[in-house]
Coordinates of C-alpha atoms and ligand atoms in Angstrom, one line a residue:
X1 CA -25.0 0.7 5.1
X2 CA -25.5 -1.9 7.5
X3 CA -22.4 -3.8 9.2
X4 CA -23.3 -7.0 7.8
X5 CA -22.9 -5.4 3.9
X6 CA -19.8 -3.8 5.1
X7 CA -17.9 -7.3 6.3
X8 CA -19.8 -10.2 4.3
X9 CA -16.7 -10.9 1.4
X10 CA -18.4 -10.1 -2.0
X11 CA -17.9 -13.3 -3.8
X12 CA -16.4 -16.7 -1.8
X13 CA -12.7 -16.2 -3.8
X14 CA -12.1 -12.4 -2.5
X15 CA -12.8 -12.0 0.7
X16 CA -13.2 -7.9 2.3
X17 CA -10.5 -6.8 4.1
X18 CA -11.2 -3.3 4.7
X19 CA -12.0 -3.7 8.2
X20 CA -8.3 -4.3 9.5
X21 CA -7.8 -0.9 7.8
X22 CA -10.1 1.0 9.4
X23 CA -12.9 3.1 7.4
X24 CA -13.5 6.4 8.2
X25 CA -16.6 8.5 7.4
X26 CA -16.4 11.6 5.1
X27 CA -15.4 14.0 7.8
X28 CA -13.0 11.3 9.6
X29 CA -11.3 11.9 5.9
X30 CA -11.5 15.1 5.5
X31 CA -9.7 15.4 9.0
X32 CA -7.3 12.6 8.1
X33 CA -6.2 14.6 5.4
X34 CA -5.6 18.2 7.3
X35 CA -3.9 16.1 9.6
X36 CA -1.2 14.6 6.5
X37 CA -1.2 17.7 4.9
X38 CA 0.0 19.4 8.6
X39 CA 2.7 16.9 9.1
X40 CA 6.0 16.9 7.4
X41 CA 7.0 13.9 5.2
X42 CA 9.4 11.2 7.6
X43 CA 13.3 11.8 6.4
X44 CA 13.9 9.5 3.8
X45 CA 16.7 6.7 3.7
X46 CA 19.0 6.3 0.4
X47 CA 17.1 3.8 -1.1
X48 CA 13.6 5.3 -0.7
X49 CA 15.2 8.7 -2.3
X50 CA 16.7 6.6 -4.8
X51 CA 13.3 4.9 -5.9
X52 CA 11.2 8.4 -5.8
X53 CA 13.5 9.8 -7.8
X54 CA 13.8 7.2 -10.4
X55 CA 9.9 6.9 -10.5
X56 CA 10.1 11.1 -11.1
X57 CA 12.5 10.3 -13.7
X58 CA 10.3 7.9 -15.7
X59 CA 7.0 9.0 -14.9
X60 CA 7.6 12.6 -14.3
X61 CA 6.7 14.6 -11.2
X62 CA 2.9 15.5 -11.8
X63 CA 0.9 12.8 -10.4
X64 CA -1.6 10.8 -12.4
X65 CA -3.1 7.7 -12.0
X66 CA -1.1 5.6 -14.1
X67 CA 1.9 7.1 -11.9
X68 CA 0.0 6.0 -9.0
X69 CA -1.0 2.4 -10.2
X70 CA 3.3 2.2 -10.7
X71 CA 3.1 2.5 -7.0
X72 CA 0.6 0.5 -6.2
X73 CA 2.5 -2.2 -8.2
X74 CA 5.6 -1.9 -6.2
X75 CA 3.5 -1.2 -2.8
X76 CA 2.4 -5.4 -2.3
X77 CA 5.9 -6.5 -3.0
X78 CA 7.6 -5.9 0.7
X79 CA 4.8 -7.6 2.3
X80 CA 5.1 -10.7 -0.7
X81 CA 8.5 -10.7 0.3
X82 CA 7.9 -11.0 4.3
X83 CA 5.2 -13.5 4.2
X84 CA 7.9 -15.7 2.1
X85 CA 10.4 -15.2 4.9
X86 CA 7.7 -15.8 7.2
X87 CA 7.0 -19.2 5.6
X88 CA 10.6 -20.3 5.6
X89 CA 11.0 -18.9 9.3
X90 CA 7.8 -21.2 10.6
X91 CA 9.4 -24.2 8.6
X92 CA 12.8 -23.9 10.8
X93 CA 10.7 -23.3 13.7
X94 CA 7.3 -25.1 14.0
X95 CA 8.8 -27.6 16.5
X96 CA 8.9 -24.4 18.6
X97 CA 5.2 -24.6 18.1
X98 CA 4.0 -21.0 19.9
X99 CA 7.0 -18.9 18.0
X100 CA 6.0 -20.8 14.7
X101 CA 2.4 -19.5 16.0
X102 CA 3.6 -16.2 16.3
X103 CA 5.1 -15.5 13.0
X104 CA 2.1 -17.3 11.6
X105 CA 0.4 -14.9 12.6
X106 CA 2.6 -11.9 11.4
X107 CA 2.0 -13.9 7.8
X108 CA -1.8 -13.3 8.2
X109 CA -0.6 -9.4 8.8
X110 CA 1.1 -9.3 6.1
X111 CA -1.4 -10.7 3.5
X112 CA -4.3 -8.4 4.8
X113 CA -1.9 -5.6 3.9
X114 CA -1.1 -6.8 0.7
X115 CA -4.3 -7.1 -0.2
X116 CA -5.6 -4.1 0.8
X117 CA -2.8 -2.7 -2.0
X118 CA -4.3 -5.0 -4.0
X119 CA -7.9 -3.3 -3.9
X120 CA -5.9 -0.1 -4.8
X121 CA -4.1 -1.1 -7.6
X122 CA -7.6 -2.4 -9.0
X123 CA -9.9 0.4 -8.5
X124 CA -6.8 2.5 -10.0
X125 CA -6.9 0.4 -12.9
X126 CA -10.0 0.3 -13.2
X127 CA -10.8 3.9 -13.1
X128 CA -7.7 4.2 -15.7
X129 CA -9.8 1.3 -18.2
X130 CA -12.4 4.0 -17.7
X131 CA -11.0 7.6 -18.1
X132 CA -7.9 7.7 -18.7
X133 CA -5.2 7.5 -21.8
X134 CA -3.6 4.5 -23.5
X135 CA -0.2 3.4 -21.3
X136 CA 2.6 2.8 -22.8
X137 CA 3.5 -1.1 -23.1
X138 CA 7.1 -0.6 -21.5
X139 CA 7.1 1.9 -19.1
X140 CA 3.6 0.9 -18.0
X141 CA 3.9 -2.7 -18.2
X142 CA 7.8 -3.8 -18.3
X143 CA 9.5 -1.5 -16.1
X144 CA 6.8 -1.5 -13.7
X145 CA 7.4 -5.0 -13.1
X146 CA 11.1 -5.0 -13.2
X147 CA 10.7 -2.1 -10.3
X148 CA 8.9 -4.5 -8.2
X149 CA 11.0 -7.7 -8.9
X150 CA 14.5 -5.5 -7.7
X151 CA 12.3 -4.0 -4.4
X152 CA 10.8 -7.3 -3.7
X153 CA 14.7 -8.5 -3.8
X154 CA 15.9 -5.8 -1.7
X155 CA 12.9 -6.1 1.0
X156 CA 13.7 -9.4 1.0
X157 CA 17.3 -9.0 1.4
X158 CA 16.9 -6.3 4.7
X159 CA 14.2 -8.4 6.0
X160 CA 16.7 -11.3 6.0
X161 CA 19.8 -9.2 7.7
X162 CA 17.9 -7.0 9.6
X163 CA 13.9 -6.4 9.7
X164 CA 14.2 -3.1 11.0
X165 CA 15.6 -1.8 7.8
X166 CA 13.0 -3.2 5.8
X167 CA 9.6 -2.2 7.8
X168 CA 11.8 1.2 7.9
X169 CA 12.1 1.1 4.0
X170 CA 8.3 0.6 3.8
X171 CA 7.1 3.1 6.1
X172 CA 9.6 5.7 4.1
X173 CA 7.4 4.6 0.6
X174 CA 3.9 4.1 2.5
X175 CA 4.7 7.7 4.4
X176 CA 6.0 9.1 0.5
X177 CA 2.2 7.5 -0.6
X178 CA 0.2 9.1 1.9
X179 CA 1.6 12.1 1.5
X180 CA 1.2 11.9 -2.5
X181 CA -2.6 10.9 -2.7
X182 CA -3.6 13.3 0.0
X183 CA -1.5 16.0 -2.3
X184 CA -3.4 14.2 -5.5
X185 CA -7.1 14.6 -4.0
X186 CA -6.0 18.6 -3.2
X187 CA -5.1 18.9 -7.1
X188 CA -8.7 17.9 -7.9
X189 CA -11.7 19.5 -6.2
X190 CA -14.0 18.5 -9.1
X191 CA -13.7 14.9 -7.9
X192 CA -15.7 16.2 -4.1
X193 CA -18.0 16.2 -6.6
X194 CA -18.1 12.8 -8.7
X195 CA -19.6 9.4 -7.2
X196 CA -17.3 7.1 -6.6
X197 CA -18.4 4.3 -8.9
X198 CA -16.6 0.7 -8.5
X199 CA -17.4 -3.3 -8.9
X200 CA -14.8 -3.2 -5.6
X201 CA -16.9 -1.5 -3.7
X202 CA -18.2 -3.8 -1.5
X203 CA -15.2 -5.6 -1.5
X204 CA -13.5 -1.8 -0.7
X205 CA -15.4 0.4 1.2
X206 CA -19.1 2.3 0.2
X207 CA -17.1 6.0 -0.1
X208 CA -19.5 9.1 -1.2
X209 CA -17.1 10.6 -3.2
X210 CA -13.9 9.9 -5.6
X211 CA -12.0 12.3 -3.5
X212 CA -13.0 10.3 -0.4
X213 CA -11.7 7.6 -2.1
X214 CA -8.8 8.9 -2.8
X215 CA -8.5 10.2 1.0
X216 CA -9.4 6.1 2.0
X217 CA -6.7 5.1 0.1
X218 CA -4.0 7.7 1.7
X219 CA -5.3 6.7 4.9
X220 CA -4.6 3.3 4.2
X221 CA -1.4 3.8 3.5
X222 CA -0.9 5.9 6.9
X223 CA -2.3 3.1 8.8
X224 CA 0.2 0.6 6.9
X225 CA 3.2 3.0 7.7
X226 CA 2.1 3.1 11.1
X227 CA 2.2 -0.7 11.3
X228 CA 6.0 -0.5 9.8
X229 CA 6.9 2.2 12.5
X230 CA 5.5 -0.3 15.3
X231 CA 7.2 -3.5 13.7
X232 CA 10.5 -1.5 13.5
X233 CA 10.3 -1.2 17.4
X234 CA 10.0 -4.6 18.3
X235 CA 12.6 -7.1 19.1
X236 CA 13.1 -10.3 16.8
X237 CA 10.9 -13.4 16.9
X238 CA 11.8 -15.6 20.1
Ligands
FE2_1 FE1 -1.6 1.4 -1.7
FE2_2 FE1 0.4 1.0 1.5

């Protein structure tokens, strides 16, 4: 595939945003997932253990794809809730105009993020439409989104006190994610074999496989921990 399919947006309203992930080629994943397989999961905070366990509790520990697309749900909400802060941040500030710059900027971070989870809770759903058994209106639809409205509130809130705890928070779930669709794509070796098949592809990324998928996805979610780790070593705007 040539660069220009990989970056032109696929229609006007949803523009690609793969590129600030970074896409890797089969054997960059298949590394990339040695690699999360070799390195132990980070030491989860109270609240990260808490939510795990109450996804477990609901969902049960074997992990399908409507367990996943749960995730997924929850995943966008720390970055909704930073850009917000963001917004109210540059509106107290844009006097100071390069600060209100600077956390302009971090807004633009945080909605390439976001909608990078976006494109996986899609091609989940998707791939669920397609294959996969009838959810459950409650605990697929209800609690789901009562999950996300208490950890937007609670990103929010550490984001607000103390921005440290909330990137930290994050890269405990992205880390907890990685680890989980890395483990998911090692539970299925028939998917090496199946196409990966998607109307977000070119929106995505052009991936051989289903597992590679899969292994795009975790690696996303490595690359957005990553991003949590370095904003959790940074001072505060100034
Ligand atoms: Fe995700
Ligand atoms: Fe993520």
């Amino acid at each position: 595939m040539d660069v220009q399919a990989r970056t032109a947006p696929a229609t006007a309203a949803a523009p690609r945003d793969r590129g600030a992930m970074g896409d890797l080629d089969h054997d960059g994943l298949v590394r990339a997932q040695r690699e999360t397989m070799a390195t132990p999961r980070r030491r989860y905070g109270i609240a990260a253990r808490l939510l795990f366990a109450l996804l477990d509790t609901i969902y049960g520990r074997p992990r399908t794809l409507s367990k996943f697309k749960v995730l997924e749900l929850v995943a966008r909400v720390p970055y909704q809730s930073w850009e917000q802060v963001a917004y109210i941040a540059i509106t107290h500030t844009y006097e100071r105009t390069g600060l209100a710059r600077r956390i302009y900027d971090r807004v633009g971070e945080s909605r390439a993020q976001q909608d990078n989870e976006q494109w996986h809770l899609l091609m989940l759903e998707e791939r669920i439409l397609r294959e996969g058994p009838r959810e459950a209106w409650f605990r697929f639809r209800v609690i789901p989104q009562a999950l996300a409205f208490a950890y937007y509130q609670l990103s929010w809130l550490l984001y607000v006190v103390r921005p440290a705890w909330s990137y930290r928070l994050n890269a405990d779930f992205e880390d907890h994610a990685e680890h989980e669709y890395m483990a998911l794509v090692a539970e299925h070796p028939e998917w090496e074999e199946e196409p990966f098949e998607s109307v977000f592809a070119a929106d995505y990324a052009e991936l051989a496989s289903l597992a590679d998928l899969f292994r795009q996805i975790a690696f996303d979610e490595r690359v957005h921990k990553e991003e949590s780790l370095a904003r959790m070593a940074e001072p505060r705007f100034r």
